[in-house]
PDB file of C-alpha atoms in Angstrom:
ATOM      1  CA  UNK A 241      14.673  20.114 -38.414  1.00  0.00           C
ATOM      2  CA  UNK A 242      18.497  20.399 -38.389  1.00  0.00           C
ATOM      3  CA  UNK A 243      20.094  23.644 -37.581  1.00  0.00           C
ATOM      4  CA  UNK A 244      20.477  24.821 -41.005  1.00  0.00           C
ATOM      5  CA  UNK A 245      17.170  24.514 -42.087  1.00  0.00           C
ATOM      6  CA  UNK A 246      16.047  26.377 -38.389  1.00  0.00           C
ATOM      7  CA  UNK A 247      18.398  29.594 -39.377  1.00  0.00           C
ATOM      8  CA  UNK A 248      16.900  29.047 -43.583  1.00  0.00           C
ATOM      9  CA  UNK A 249      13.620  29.201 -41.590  1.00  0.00           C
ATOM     10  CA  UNK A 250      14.152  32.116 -39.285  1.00  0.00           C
ATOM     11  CA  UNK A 251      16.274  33.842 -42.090  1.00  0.00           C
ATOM     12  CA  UNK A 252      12.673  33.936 -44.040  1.00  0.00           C
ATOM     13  CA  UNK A 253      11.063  34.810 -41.801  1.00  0.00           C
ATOM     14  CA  UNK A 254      12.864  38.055 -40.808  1.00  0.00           C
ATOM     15  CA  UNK A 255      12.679  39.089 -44.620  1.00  0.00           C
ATOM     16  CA  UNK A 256       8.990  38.301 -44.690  1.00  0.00           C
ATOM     17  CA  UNK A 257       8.522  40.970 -41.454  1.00  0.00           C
ATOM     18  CA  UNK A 258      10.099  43.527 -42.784  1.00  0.00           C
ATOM     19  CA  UNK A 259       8.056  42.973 -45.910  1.00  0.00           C
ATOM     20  CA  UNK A 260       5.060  42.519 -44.031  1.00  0.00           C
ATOM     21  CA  UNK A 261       5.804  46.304 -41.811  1.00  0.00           C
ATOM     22  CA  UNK A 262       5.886  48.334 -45.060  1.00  0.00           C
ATOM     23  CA  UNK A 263       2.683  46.717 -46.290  1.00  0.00           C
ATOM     24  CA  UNK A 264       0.980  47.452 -43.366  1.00  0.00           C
ATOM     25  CA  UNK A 265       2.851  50.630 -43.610  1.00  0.00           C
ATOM     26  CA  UNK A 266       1.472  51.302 -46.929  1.00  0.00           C
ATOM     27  CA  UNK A 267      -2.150  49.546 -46.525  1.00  0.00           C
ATOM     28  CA  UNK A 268      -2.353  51.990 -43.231  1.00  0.00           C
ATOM     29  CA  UNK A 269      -1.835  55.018 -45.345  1.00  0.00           C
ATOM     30  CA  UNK A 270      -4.641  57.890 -44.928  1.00  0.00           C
ATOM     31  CA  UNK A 271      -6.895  55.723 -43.313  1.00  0.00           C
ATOM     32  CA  UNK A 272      -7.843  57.401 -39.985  1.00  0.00           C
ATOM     33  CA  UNK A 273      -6.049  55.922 -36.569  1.00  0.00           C
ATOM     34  CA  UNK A 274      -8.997  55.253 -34.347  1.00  0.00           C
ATOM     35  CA  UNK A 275     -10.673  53.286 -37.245  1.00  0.00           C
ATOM     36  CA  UNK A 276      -8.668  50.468 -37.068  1.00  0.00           C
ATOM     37  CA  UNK A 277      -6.706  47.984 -34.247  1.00  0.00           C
ATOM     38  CA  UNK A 278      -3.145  47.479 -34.013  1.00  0.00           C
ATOM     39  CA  UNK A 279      -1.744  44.314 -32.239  1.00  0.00           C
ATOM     40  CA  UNK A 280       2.455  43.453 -31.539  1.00  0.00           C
ATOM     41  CA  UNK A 281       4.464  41.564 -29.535  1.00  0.00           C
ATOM     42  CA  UNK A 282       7.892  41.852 -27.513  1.00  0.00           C
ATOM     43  CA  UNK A 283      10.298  38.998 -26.305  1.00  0.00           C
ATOM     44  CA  UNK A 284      10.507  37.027 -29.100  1.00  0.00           C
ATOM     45  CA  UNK A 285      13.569  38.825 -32.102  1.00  0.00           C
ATOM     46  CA  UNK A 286      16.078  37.080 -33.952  1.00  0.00           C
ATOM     47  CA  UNK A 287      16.958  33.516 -35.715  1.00  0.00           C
ATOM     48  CA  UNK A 288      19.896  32.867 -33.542  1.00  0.00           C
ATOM     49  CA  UNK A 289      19.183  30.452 -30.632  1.00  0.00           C
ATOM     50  CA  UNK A 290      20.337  32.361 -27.807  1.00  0.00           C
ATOM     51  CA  UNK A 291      19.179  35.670 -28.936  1.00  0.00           C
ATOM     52  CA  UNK A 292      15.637  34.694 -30.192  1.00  0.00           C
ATOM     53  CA  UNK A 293      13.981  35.514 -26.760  1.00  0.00           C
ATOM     54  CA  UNK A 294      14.786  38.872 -24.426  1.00  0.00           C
ATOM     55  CA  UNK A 295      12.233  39.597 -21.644  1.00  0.00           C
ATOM     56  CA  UNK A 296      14.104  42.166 -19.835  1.00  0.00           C
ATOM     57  CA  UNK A 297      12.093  45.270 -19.139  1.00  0.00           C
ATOM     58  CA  UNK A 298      14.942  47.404 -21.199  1.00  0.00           C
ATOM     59  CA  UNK A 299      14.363  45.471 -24.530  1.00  0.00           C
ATOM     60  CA  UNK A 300      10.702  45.152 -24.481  1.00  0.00           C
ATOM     61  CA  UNK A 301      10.426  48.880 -23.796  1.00  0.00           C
ATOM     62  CA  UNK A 302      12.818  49.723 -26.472  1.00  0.00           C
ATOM     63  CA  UNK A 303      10.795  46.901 -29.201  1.00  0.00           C
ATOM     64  CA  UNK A 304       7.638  49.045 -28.638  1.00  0.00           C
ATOM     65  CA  UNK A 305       9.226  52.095 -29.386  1.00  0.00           C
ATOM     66  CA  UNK A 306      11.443  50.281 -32.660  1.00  0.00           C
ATOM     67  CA  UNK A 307       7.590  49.283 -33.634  1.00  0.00           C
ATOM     68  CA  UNK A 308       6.562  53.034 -33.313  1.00  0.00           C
ATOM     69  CA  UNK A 309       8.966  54.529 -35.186  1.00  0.00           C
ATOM     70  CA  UNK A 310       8.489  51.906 -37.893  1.00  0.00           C
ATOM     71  CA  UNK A 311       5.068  52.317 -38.296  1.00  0.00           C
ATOM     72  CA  UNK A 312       4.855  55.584 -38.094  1.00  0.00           C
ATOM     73  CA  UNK A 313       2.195  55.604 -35.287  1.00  0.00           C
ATOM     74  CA  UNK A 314       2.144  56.939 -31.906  1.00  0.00           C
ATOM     75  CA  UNK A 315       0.092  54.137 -30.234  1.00  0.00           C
ATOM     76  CA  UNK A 316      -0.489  50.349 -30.130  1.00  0.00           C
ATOM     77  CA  UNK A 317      -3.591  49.696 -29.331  1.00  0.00           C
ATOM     78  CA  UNK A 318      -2.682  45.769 -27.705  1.00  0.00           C
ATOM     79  CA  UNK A 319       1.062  44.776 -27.059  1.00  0.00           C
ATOM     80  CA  UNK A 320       1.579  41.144 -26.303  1.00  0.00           C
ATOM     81  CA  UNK A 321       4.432  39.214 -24.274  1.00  0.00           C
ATOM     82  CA  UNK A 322       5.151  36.993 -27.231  1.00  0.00           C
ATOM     83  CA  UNK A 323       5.626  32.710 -26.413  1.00  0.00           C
ATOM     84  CA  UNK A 324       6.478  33.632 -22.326  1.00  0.00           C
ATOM     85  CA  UNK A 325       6.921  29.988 -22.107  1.00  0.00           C
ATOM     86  CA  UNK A 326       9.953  30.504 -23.281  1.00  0.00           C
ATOM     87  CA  UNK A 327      11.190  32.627 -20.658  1.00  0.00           C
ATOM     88  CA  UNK A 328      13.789  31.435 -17.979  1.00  0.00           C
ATOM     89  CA  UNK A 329      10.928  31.510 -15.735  1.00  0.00           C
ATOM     90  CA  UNK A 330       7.209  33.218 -15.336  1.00  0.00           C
ATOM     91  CA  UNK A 331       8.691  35.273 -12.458  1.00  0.00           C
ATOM     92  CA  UNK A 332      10.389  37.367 -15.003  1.00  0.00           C
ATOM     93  CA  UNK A 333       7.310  37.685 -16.973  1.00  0.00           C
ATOM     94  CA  UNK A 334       5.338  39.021 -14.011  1.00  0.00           C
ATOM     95  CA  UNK A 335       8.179  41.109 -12.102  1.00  0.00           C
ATOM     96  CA  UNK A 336      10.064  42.538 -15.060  1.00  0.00           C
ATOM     97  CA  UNK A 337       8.012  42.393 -18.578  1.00  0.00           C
ATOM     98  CA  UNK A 338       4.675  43.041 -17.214  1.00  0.00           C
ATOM     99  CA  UNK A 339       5.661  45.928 -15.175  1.00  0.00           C
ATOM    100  CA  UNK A 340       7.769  47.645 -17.893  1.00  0.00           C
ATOM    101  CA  UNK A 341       4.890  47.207 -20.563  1.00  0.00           C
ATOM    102  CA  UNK A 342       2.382  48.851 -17.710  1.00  0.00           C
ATOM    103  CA  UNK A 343       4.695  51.976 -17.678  1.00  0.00           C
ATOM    104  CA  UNK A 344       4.324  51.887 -21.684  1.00  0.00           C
ATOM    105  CA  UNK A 345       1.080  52.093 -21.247  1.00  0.00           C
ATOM    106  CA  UNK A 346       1.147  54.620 -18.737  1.00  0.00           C
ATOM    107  CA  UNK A 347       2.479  56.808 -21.005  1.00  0.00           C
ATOM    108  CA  UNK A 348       0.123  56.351 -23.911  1.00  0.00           C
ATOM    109  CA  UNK A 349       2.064  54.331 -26.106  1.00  0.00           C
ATOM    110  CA  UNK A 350      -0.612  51.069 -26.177  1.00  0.00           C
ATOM    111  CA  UNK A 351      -3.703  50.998 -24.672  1.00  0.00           C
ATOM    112  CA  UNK A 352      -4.241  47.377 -23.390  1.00  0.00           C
ATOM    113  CA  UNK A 353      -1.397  44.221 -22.124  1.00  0.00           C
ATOM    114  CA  UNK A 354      -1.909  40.957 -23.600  1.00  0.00           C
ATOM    115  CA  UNK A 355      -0.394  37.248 -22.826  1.00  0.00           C
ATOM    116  CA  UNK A 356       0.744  35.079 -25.676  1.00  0.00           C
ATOM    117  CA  UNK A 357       1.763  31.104 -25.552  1.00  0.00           C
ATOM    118  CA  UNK A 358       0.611  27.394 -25.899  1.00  0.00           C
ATOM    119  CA  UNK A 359       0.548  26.288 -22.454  1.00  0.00           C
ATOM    120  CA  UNK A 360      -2.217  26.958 -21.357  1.00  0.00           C
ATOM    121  CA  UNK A 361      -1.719  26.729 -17.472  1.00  0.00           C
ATOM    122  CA  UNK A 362       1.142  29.484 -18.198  1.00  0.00           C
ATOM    123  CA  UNK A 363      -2.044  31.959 -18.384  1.00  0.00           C
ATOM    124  CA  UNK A 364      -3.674  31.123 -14.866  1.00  0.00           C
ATOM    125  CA  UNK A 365      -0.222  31.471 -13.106  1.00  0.00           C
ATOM    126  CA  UNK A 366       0.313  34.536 -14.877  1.00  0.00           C
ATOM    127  CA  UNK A 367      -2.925  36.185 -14.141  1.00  0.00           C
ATOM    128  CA  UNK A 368      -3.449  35.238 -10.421  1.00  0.00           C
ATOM    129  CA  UNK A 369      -0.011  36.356  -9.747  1.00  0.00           C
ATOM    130  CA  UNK A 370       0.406  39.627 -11.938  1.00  0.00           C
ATOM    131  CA  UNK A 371      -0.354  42.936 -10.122  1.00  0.00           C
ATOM    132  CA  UNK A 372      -0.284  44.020 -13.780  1.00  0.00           C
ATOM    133  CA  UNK A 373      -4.011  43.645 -14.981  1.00  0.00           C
ATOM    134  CA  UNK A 374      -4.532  41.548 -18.395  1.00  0.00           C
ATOM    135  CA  UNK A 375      -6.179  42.363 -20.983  1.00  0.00           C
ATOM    136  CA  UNK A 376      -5.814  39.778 -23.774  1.00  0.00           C
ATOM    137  CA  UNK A 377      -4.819  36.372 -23.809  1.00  0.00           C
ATOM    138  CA  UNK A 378      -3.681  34.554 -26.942  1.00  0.00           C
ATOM    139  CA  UNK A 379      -2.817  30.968 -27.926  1.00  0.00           C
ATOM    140  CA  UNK A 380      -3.091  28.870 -30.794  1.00  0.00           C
ATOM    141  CA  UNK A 381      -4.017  24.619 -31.764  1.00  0.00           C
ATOM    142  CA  UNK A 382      -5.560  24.866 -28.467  1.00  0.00           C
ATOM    143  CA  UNK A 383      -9.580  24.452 -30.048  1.00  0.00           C
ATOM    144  CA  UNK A 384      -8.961  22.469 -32.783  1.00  0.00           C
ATOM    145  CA  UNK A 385     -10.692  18.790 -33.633  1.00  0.00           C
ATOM    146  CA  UNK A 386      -7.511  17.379 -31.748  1.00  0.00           C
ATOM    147  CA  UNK A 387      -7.610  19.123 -28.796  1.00  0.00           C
ATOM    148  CA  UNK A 388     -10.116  21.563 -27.166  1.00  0.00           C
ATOM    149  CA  UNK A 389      -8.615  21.934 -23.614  1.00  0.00           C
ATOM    150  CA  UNK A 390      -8.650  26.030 -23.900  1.00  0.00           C
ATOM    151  CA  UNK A 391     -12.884  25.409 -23.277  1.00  0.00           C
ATOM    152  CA  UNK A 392     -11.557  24.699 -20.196  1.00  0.00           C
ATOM    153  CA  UNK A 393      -9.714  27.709 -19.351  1.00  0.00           C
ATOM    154  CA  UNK A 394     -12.796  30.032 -20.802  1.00  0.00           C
ATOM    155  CA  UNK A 395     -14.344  29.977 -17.711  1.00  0.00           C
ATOM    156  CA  UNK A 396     -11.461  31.595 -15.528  1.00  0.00           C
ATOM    157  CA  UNK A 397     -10.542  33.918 -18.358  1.00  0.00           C
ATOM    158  CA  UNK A 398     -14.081  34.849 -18.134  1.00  0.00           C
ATOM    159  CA  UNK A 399     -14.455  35.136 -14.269  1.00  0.00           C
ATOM    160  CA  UNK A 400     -11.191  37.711 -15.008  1.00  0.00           C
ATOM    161  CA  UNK A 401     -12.661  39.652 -17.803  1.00  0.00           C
ATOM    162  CA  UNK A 402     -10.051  38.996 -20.566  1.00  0.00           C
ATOM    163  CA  UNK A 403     -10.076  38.491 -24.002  1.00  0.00           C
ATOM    164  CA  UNK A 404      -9.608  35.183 -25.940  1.00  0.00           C
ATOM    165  CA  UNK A 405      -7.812  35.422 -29.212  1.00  0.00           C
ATOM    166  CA  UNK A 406      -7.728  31.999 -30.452  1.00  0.00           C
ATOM    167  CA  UNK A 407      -5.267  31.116 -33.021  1.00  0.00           C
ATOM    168  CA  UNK A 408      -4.907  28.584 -35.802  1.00  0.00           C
ATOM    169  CA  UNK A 409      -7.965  26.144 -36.134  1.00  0.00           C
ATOM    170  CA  UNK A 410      -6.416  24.530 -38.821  1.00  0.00           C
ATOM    171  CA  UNK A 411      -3.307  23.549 -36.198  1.00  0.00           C
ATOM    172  CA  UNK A 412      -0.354  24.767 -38.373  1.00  0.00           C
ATOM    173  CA  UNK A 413      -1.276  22.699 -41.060  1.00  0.00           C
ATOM    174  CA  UNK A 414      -1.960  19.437 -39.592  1.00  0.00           C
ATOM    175  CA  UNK A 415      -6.123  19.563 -40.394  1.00  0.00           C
ATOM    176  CA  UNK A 416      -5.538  20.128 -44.014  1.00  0.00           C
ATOM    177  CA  UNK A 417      -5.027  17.743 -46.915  1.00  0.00           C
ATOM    178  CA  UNK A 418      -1.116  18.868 -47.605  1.00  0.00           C
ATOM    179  CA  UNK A 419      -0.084  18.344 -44.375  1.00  0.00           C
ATOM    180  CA  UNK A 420       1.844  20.059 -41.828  1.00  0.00           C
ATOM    181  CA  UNK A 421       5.510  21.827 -42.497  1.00  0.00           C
ATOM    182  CA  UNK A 422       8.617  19.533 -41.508  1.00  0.00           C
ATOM    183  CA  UNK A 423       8.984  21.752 -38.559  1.00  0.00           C
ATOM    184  CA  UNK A 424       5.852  21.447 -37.019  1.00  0.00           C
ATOM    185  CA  UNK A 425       6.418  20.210 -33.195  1.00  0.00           C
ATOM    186  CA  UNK A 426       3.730  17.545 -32.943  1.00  0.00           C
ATOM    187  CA  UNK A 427       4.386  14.188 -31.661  1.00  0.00           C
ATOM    188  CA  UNK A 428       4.247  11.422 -34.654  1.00  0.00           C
ATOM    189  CA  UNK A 429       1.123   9.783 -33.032  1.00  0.00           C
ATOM    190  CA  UNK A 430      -0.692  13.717 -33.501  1.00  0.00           C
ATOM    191  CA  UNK A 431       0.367  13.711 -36.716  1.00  0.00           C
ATOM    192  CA  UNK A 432      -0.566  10.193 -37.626  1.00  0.00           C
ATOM    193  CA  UNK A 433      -4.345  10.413 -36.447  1.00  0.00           C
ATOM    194  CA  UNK A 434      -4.677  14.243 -38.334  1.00  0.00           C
ATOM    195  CA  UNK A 435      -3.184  12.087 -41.668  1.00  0.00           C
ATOM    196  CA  UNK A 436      -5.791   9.553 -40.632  1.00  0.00           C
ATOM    197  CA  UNK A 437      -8.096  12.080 -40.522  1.00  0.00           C
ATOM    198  CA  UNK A 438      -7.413  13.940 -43.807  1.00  0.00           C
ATOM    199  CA  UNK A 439      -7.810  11.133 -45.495  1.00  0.00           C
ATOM    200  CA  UNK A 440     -10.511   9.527 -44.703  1.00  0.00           C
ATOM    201  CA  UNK A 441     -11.958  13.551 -45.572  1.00  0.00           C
ATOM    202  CA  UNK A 442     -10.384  13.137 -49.137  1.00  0.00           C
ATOM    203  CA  UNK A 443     -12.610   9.202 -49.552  1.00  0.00           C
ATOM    204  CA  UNK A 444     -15.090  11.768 -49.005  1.00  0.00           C
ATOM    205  CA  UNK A 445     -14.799  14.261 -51.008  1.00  0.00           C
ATOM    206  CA  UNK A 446     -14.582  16.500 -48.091  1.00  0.00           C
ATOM    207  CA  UNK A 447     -12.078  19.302 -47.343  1.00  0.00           C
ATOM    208  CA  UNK A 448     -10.640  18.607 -44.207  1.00  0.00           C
ATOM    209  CA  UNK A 449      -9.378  22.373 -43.827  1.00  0.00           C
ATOM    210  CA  UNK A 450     -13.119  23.596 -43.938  1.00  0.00           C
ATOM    211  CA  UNK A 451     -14.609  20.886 -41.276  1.00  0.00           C
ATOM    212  CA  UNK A 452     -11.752  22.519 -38.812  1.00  0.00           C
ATOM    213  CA  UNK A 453     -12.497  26.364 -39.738  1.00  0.00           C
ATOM    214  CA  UNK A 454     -16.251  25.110 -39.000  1.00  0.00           C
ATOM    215  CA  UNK A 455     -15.468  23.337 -35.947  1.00  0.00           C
ATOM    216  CA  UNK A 456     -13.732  26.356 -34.386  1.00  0.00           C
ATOM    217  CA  UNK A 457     -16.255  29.165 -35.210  1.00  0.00           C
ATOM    218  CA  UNK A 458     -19.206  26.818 -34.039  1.00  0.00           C
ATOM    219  CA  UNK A 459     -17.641  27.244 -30.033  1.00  0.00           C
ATOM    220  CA  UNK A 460     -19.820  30.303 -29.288  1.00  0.00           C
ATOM    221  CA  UNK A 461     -17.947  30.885 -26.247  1.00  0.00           C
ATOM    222  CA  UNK A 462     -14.873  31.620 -27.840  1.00  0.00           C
ATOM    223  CA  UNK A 463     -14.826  35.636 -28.982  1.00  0.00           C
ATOM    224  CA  UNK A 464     -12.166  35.639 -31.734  1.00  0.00           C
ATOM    225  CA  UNK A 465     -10.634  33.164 -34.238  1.00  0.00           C
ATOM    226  CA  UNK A 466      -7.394  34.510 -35.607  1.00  0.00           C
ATOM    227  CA  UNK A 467      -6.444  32.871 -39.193  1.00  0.00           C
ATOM    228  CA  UNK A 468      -3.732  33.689 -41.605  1.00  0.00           C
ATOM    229  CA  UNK A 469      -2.970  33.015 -45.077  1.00  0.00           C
ATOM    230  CA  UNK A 470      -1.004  33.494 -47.231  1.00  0.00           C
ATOM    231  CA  UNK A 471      -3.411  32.864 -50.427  1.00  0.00           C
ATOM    232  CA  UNK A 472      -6.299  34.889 -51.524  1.00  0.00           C
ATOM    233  CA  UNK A 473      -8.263  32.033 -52.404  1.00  0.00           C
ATOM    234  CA  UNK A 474      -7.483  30.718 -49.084  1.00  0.00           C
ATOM    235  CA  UNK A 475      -8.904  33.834 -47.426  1.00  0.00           C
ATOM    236  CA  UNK A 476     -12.119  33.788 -49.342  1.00  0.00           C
ATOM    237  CA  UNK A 477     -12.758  30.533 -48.132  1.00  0.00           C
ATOM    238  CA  UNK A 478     -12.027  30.893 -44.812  1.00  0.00           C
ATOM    239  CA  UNK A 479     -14.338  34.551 -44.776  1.00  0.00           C
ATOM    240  CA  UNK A 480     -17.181  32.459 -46.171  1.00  0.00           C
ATOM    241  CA  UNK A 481     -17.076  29.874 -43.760  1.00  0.00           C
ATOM    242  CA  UNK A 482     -18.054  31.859 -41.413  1.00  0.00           C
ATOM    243  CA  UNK A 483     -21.616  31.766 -42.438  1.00  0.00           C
ATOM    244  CA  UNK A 484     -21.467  28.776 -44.720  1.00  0.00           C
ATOM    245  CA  UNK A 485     -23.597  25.636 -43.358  1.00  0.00           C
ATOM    246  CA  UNK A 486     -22.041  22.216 -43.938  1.00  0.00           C
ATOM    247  CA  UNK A 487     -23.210  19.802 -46.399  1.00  0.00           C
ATOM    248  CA  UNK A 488     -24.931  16.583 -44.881  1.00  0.00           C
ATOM    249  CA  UNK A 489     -22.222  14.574 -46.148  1.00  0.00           C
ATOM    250  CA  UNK A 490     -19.719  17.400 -44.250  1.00  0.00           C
ATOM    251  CA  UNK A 491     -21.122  17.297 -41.383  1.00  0.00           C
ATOM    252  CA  UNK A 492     -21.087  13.235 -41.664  1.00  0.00           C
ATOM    253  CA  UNK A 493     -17.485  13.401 -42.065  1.00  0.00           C
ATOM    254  CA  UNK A 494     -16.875  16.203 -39.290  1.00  0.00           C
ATOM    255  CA  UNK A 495     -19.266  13.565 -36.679  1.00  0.00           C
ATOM    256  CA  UNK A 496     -17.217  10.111 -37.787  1.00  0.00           C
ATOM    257  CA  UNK A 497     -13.653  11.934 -37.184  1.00  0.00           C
ATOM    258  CA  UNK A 498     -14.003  13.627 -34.521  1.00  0.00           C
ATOM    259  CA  UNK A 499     -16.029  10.478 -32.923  1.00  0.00           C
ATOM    260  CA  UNK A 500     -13.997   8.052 -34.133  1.00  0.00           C
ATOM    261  CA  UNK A 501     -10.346   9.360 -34.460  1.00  0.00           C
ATOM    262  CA  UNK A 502      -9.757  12.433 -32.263  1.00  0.00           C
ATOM    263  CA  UNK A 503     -12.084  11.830 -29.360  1.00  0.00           C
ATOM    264  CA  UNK A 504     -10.314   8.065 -28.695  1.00  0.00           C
ATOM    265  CA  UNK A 505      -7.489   9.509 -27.899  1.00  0.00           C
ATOM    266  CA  UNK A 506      -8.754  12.353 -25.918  1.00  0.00           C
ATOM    267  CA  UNK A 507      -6.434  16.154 -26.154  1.00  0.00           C
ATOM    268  CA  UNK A 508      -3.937  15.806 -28.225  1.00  0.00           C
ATOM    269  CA  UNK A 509      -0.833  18.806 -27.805  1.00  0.00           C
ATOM    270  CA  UNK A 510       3.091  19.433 -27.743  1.00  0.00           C
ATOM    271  CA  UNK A 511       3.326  21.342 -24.839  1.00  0.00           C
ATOM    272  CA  UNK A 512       6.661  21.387 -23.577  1.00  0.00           C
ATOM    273  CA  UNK A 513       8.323  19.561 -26.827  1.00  0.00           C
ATOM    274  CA  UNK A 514       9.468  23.319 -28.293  1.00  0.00           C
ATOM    275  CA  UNK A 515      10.862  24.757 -25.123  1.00  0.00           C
ATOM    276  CA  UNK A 516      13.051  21.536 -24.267  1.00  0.00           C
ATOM    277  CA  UNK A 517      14.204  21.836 -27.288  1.00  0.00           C
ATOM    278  CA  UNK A 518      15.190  25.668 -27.503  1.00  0.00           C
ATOM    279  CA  UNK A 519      16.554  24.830 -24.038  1.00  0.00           C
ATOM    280  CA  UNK A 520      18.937  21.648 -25.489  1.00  0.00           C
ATOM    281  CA  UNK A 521      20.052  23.762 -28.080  1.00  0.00           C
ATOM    282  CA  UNK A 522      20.877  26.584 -25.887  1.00  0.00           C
ATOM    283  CA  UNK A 523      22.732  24.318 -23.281  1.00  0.00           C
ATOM    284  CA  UNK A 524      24.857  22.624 -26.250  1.00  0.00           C
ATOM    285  CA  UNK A 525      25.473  26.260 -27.663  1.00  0.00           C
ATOM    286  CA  UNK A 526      27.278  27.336 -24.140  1.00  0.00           C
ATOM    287  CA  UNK A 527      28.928  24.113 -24.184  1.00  0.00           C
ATOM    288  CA  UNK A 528      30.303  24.269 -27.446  1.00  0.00           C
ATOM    289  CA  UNK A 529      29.082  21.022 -28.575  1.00  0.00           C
ATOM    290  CA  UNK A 530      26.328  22.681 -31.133  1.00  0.00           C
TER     291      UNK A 530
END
């Protein structure tokens, strides 16, 4: 994606917050406080390259109360350090972020800290090194039909008591039959085997989307599956899946890709292809060469 589209992108997707605030502003209406849970994030603002990330203990304190006042609330009930992967360094995540949000919570304005990224070895560094005690951890593509390397985190999140949010079993867009967006940061092989796979769904009259919603909520272990849509139909599906058994020819399909295309070729992420990149861009930005 060239740097025109990245600003289109971000440039939508400021306008579709805002939108989104006074939905939730108006959906929240009447309905009582402690009947419902409210989830944020900090560090992670604007469209602009070198202002899109701020961990600093002043602007994360100040983003909970910008979300306060917006909302109309007087608590969060979980704030989350948003993508710390792409801080300058963890350090500042445990020393700076962590400790400001703990004196946020301190003073009743959220009720429990959360962790948010894709690497996944970001969390135990994080954890064994915070005096700040986690709550939540969330991260997304990470138990998917391509890769399932957060089962192998469960354990120590476990041993720690934290929460597992688990984001995105459909992987952006890459387990469905359209396709993932031109932005999406997985390598071309990734994206070749998910094609692969989504087709050889379609032969069989399969929906590729539903085998990965089905794969995901079948790993008991894993507490919460976050999804979001922007399609009503979409939702309904995803809501009935839940409970919905596959067909024998679904669960035919589901076997002969995950045996035959994904598991080959063992996990298959993008860690580290996004941050090198926001870090290239920022480096040609101070250089003037952007």
């Amino acid at each position: 994606m060239d740097m025109e589209s990245l600003k289109t992108f971000w440039v939508r997707q400021v306008l579709l917050k805002k939108h989104k605030i006074w939905s939730v502003i108006y959906a929240l209406k009447g309905i009582p406080r402690e009947s419902y849970i409210l989830t944020t994030k900090v560090g992670r603002y604007l469209p602009e390259v070198e202002k899109m990330f701020d961990f600093s203990a002043e602007r994360v304190t100040r983003s909970v109360d910008e979300s306060l006042e917006r909302l109309g609330l007087s608590y969060i009930d979980i704030i989350q350090v948003h993508d710390m992967e792409f801080a300058d360094s963890l350090d500042i995540i445990i020393n700076e972020t962590l400790p400001a949000l703990q004196k946020v919570k301190e003073q009743g304005k959220v009720k429990f800290i959360g962790i948010t990224g894709y690497p996944l070895q970001n969390f135990r560094t994080v954890i064994e090194k915070s005096k700040v005690p986690i709550d939540t951890v969330l991260t997304y593509c990470r138990c998917t039909m391509h890769d399932t390397e957060l089962l192998e985190y469960l354990p120590f999140l476990k041993e720690h008591g934290i929460g597992v949010i688990n984001a995105s079993p459909i992987s952006m867009g890459l387990l469905s039959h359209r396709g993932p967006p031109a932005w999406h940061p997985a390598s071309k092989e990734t994206k070749e085997k998910c094609r692969q796979a989504a087709e050889y769904c379609q032969a069989q009259g399969v929906d590729i989307s539903k085998l990965a919603m089905h794969f995901t909520l079948s790993v008991q272990s894993i507490p919460t599956t976050l999804v979001s849509t922007a399609s009503l139909e979409n939702l309904n599906k995803n809501i009935a899946s839940v409970n919905q058994k596959l067909t024998t020819t679904e669960e035919q399909a589901l076997s002969h890709v995950i045996n035959n295309i994904f598991k080959p070729c063992g996990n298959m992420s993008w860690e580290g292809i996004e941050v090198a990149q926001h870090r290239e861009k920022l480096e040609s930005i101070k250089s003037g060469s952007h």
